[in-house]
Tab-separated table of C-alpha atoms in Angstrom:
chain	number	residue	atom	x	y	z
A	1	GLU	CA	-3.487	-40.801	-44.435
A	2	ALA	CA	-7.287	-40.575	-44.326
A	3	GLN	CA	-7.149	-38.695	-41.010
A	4	ILE	CA	-4.527	-36.309	-42.378
A	5	ALA	CA	-6.705	-35.611	-45.407
A	6	ALA	CA	-9.758	-35.073	-43.170
A	7	SER	CA	-7.854	-32.673	-40.923
A	8	GLU	CA	-6.489	-30.739	-43.888
A	9	LYS	CA	-10.015	-30.374	-45.289
A	10	VAL	CA	-11.393	-29.097	-41.954
A	11	ILE	CA	-8.494	-26.633	-41.644
A	12	ILE	CA	-9.021	-25.312	-45.204
A	13	ASP	CA	-12.822	-25.093	-44.858
A	14	ASN	CA	-12.755	-23.425	-41.445
A	15	THR	CA	-10.031	-20.990	-42.516
A	16	GLU	CA	-12.314	-19.984	-45.391
A	17	HIS	CA	-15.254	-19.567	-42.997
A	18	LEU	CA	-13.113	-17.540	-40.582
A	19	ARG	CA	-11.618	-15.245	-43.219
A	20	GLY	CA	-11.494	-11.782	-41.626
A	21	GLN	CA	-12.989	-12.928	-38.342
A	22	ASP	CA	-10.761	-15.687	-36.967
A	23	ASN	CA	-9.408	-13.407	-34.209
A	24	LEU	CA	-12.677	-13.486	-32.219
A	25	PRO	CA	-11.447	-15.951	-29.521
A	26	ASP	CA	-8.328	-13.839	-28.984
A	27	LEU	CA	-10.482	-10.723	-28.707
A	28	GLU	CA	-12.807	-12.452	-26.242
A	29	GLU	CA	-9.844	-13.547	-24.102
A	30	LYS	CA	-8.336	-10.071	-24.162
A	31	PHE	CA	-11.735	-8.552	-23.303
A	32	GLN	CA	-12.096	-10.795	-20.231
A	33	LYS	CA	-8.571	-9.988	-19.048
A	34	LEU	CA	-9.208	-6.261	-19.385
A	35	LYS	CA	-12.552	-6.656	-17.605
A	36	GLY	CA	-10.782	-8.374	-14.691
A	37	ARG	CA	-8.157	-5.649	-14.650
A	38	LEU	CA	-10.834	-2.946	-14.568
A	39	ASP	CA	-12.584	-4.699	-11.666
A	40	ASN	CA	-9.316	-4.696	-9.708
A	41	LEU	CA	-8.717	-1.018	-10.503
A	42	GLU	CA	-12.224	-0.149	-9.278
A	43	LYS	CA	-11.518	-1.979	-6.017
A	44	ASN	CA	-8.221	-0.087	-5.748
A	45	LYS	CA	-10.123	3.160	-6.270
A	46	GLU	CA	-12.421	2.327	-3.345
A	47	ASN	CA	-9.418	1.493	-1.126
A	48	ILE	CA	-7.584	4.680	-2.140
A	49	ASP	CA	-10.692	6.775	-1.400
A	50	LYS	CA	-10.819	5.173	2.051
A	51	GLU	CA	-7.114	5.985	2.539
A	52	ILE	CA	-7.749	9.608	1.560
A	53	PHE	CA	-10.691	9.875	3.963
A	54	ALA	CA	-8.581	8.407	6.793
A	55	PHE	CA	-5.701	10.743	5.836
A	56	ILE	CA	-7.936	13.832	6.013
A	57	LYS	CA	-9.419	12.694	9.307
A	58	GLU	CA	-5.981	12.036	10.837
A	59	TYR	CA	-4.321	15.228	9.603
A	60	LYS	CA	-7.235	17.425	10.644
A	61	ILE	CA	-6.257	16.499	14.207
A	62	VAL	CA	-2.492	16.517	13.640
A	63	LEU	CA	-2.374	19.928	11.950
A	64	SER	CA	-4.731	21.462	14.507
A	65	PHE	CA	-2.578	20.130	17.341
A	66	TYR	CA	0.785	20.913	15.668
A	67	PRO	CA	1.299	24.515	16.933
A	68	TYR	CA	0.608	23.510	20.531
A	69	ALA	CA	2.758	20.370	20.294
A	70	LYS	CA	5.647	22.366	18.799
A	71	ALA	CA	5.377	25.095	21.443
A	72	THR	CA	5.252	22.561	24.280
A	73	LEU	CA	8.277	20.677	22.909
A	74	GLU	CA	10.244	23.937	22.710
A	75	MET	CA	9.323	24.681	26.323
A	76	ILE	CA	10.424	21.192	27.436
A	77	ALA	CA	13.697	21.556	25.490
A	78	GLU	CA	14.374	24.934	27.102
A	79	LYS	CA	13.792	23.570	30.603
A	80	GLU	CA	16.050	20.587	29.838
A	81	ARG	CA	18.814	22.943	28.682
A	82	ASN	CA	18.439	24.921	31.909
A	83	ASN	CA	18.276	21.762	34.031
A	84	ALA	CA	14.846	22.910	35.183
A	85	LEU	CA	13.345	19.453	34.862
A	86	PRO	CA	14.072	16.978	37.628
A	87	PRO	CA	15.021	13.368	36.858
A	88	ASN	CA	12.439	10.644	37.303
A	89	ILE	CA	12.758	10.976	41.077
A	90	ASP	CA	10.325	13.119	43.047
A	91	LYS	CA	11.250	15.655	45.691
A	92	LYS	CA	9.935	13.499	48.494
A	93	LEU	CA	12.310	10.691	47.602
A	94	LEU	CA	15.286	13.039	47.466
A	95	LYS	CA	14.389	14.480	50.880
A	96	GLU	CA	14.099	10.966	52.334
A	97	MET	CA	17.594	10.196	51.052
A	98	LEU	CA	18.957	13.242	52.829
A	99	ALA	CA	17.101	12.383	56.048
A	100	ASN	CA	18.340	8.758	56.005
A	101	HIS	CA	21.798	9.625	54.653
A	102	LYS	CA	21.301	6.704	52.255
A	103	CYS	CA	20.548	6.286	48.549
A	104	LEU	CA	17.129	4.649	48.374
A	105	LEU	CA	17.818	3.417	44.835
A	106	CYS	CA	21.125	1.593	45.259
A	107	ASP	CA	20.944	1.221	49.068
A	108	ARG	CA	24.373	2.674	49.821
A	109	ASP	CA	25.308	5.314	52.368
A	110	LEU	CA	25.590	8.866	51.093
A	111	LYS	CA	28.838	10.733	51.575
A	112	VAL	CA	28.915	14.442	52.322
A	113	GLU	CA	29.628	15.293	48.682
A	114	ASP	CA	26.727	13.034	47.585
A	115	GLU	CA	24.338	14.834	49.927
A	116	ASN	CA	25.539	18.166	48.607
A	117	LYS	CA	24.728	17.033	45.062
A	118	VAL	CA	21.224	15.975	46.124
A	119	LYS	CA	20.692	19.336	47.858
A	120	ALA	CA	21.893	21.196	44.764
A	121	LEU	CA	19.539	19.146	42.614
A	122	LEU	CA	16.598	20.018	44.836
A	123	GLU	CA	17.435	23.706	44.557
A	124	LYS	CA	17.601	23.578	40.725
A	125	ILE	CA	14.185	22.045	40.322
A	126	GLN	CA	11.880	24.819	39.102
A	127	VAL	CA	8.761	22.814	38.258
A	128	SER	CA	6.911	20.339	40.379
A	129	SER	CA	7.686	16.669	39.916
A	130	GLU	CA	4.124	15.971	38.881
A	131	THR	CA	4.248	18.524	36.058
A	132	SER	CA	7.740	17.434	35.093
A	133	HIS	CA	6.814	13.774	34.839
A	134	LEU	CA	3.751	14.657	32.812
A	135	LEU	CA	5.837	16.657	30.356
A	136	LEU	CA	8.346	13.844	29.973
A	137	GLU	CA	5.566	11.308	29.478
A	138	ILE	CA	3.941	13.279	26.654
A	139	LYS	CA	7.240	14.316	25.041
A	140	SER	CA	7.478	11.292	22.704
A	141	GLU	CA	3.868	11.702	21.579
A	142	LEU	CA	4.426	15.410	20.938
A	143	GLU	CA	7.521	14.577	18.871
A	144	HIS	CA	5.452	12.067	16.895
A	145	VAL	CA	2.828	14.752	16.151
A	146	VAL	CA	5.458	17.268	15.029
A	147	GLN	CA	7.221	14.751	12.762
A	148	LYS	CA	3.878	13.621	11.344
A	149	ALA	CA	2.936	17.216	10.540
A	150	LYS	CA	6.247	17.767	8.736
A	151	LYS	CA	5.427	14.823	6.449
A	152	TYR	CA	2.001	16.226	5.534
A	153	ILE	CA	2.892	17.613	2.097
A	154	SER	CA	4.936	14.598	0.938
A	155	SER	CA	2.324	12.155	2.270
A	156	LYS	CA	-0.493	14.084	0.589
A	157	GLU	CA	1.346	14.247	-2.754
A	158	ALA	CA	2.114	10.514	-2.650
A	159	LEU	CA	-1.523	9.693	-1.948
A	160	LEU	CA	-2.827	12.001	-4.702
A	161	LEU	CA	-0.289	10.557	-7.149
A	162	LYS	CA	-1.481	7.055	-6.281
A	163	LYS	CA	-5.069	8.152	-6.954
A	164	LYS	CA	-4.115	9.845	-10.246
A	165	GLN	CA	-2.210	6.797	-11.512
A	166	ASN	CA	-5.142	4.524	-10.710
A	167	GLU	CA	-7.539	6.898	-12.502
A	168	ASN	CA	-5.275	6.990	-15.579
A	169	GLU	CA	-5.080	3.195	-15.673
A	170	MET	CA	-8.868	2.991	-15.376
A	171	THR	CA	-9.306	5.459	-18.259
A	172	GLU	CA	-6.861	3.533	-20.471
A	173	THR	CA	-8.450	0.179	-19.620
A	174	GLU	CA	-11.967	1.474	-20.265
A	175	SER	CA	-10.807	2.856	-23.626
A	176	GLU	CA	-9.229	-0.490	-24.630
A	177	LEU	CA	-12.346	-2.342	-23.507
A	178	GLN	CA	-14.534	-0.087	-25.658
A	179	LYS	CA	-12.339	-0.665	-28.730
A	180	ILE	CA	-12.405	-4.443	-28.302
A	181	ASP	CA	-16.132	-4.412	-27.598
A	182	ASN	CA	-16.659	-2.497	-30.845
A	183	GLU	CA	-14.606	-5.118	-32.716
A	184	ILE	CA	-16.480	-8.011	-31.128
A	185	SER	CA	-19.867	-6.434	-31.835
A	186	ARG	CA	-19.281	-6.680	-35.611
A	187	PHE	CA	-19.352	-10.493	-35.452
A	188	THR	CA	-22.857	-11.735	-36.225
A	189	ASP	CA	-22.655	-15.368	-35.073
A	190	LYS	CA	-20.074	-15.547	-32.306
A	191	LYS	CA	-20.947	-19.108	-31.283
A	192	GLN	CA	-20.404	-20.465	-34.797
A	193	ILE	CA	-17.163	-18.538	-35.219
A	194	ILE	CA	-15.765	-19.895	-31.949
A	195	GLN	CA	-16.781	-23.427	-32.997
A	196	TRP	CA	-14.954	-23.104	-36.334
A	197	HIS	CA	-11.922	-21.716	-34.542
A	198	THR	CA	-11.924	-24.555	-31.974
A	199	GLU	CA	-12.304	-27.234	-34.679
A	200	ARG	CA	-9.476	-25.765	-36.716
A	201	SER	CA	-7.167	-25.680	-33.658
A	202	GLN	CA	-8.022	-29.309	-32.811
A	203	HIS	CA	-7.349	-30.508	-36.369
A	204	GLU	CA	-4.107	-28.545	-36.583
A	205	LYS	CA	-2.924	-30.556	-33.556
A	206	LEU	CA	-4.244	-33.807	-35.046
A	207	LEU	CA	-2.525	-33.055	-38.359
A	208	LYS	CA	0.808	-32.624	-36.609
A	209	ILE	CA	0.382	-35.862	-34.606
A	210	ASN	CA	-0.774	-37.947	-37.587
A	211	THR	CA	1.916	-36.566	-39.893
A	212	GLN	CA	4.517	-37.788	-37.382
A	213	LYS	CA	2.779	-41.152	-37.141
A	214	LEU	CA	2.710	-41.457	-40.944
A	215	GLY	CA	6.437	-40.774	-41.142
A	216	VAL	CA	7.117	-43.537	-38.568
A	217	ALA	CA	4.812	-45.952	-40.448
A	218	ASN	CA	6.489	-45.251	-43.831
A	219	LYS	CA	9.910	-45.817	-42.267
A	220	GLN	CA	8.790	-49.151	-40.823
């Protein structure tokens, strides 16, 4: 009963002391959370700026190379349609097959009709094997460049939107921080206020515990 009375007195006294300023601890906690959030947003800003720099650097090359890549791909496609590109077998190998009357890939004898097909293939080849193989080797990379260039606008817009959203969040957070800082600055003795608040919280817990204990004791 004495402890309950003591706790009630502390709660009443400290509530009187804290009248109009008992929200300081909550403000301090909110301020620290917003400060941490702002720090993270500033780090995000640095990372986004790095992304933008890398994006500009990459697309300066891609967009400069795009017309040539597109033109080369169209040329390769045209030659493929006209069967002007040989398969991944050079002329020398095809000639050796005809001379040996044997397929040097599957090691079987060539029939007359097979040899005629090889001869026809040799006649259709309009570019050298070396050039042909080079074109086929760079084809996938050229396709990658062309596809990358087509995504330029959407990629740029997504990156700028990401930057804008981060900037808006930073502006909002800085504004909230300023408001809370203005509220906190009106407290003259922050240390004393926090002490009163802590004591009141402790005695509110003690009051609850001792009230339960008193009820058990009275029942006994």
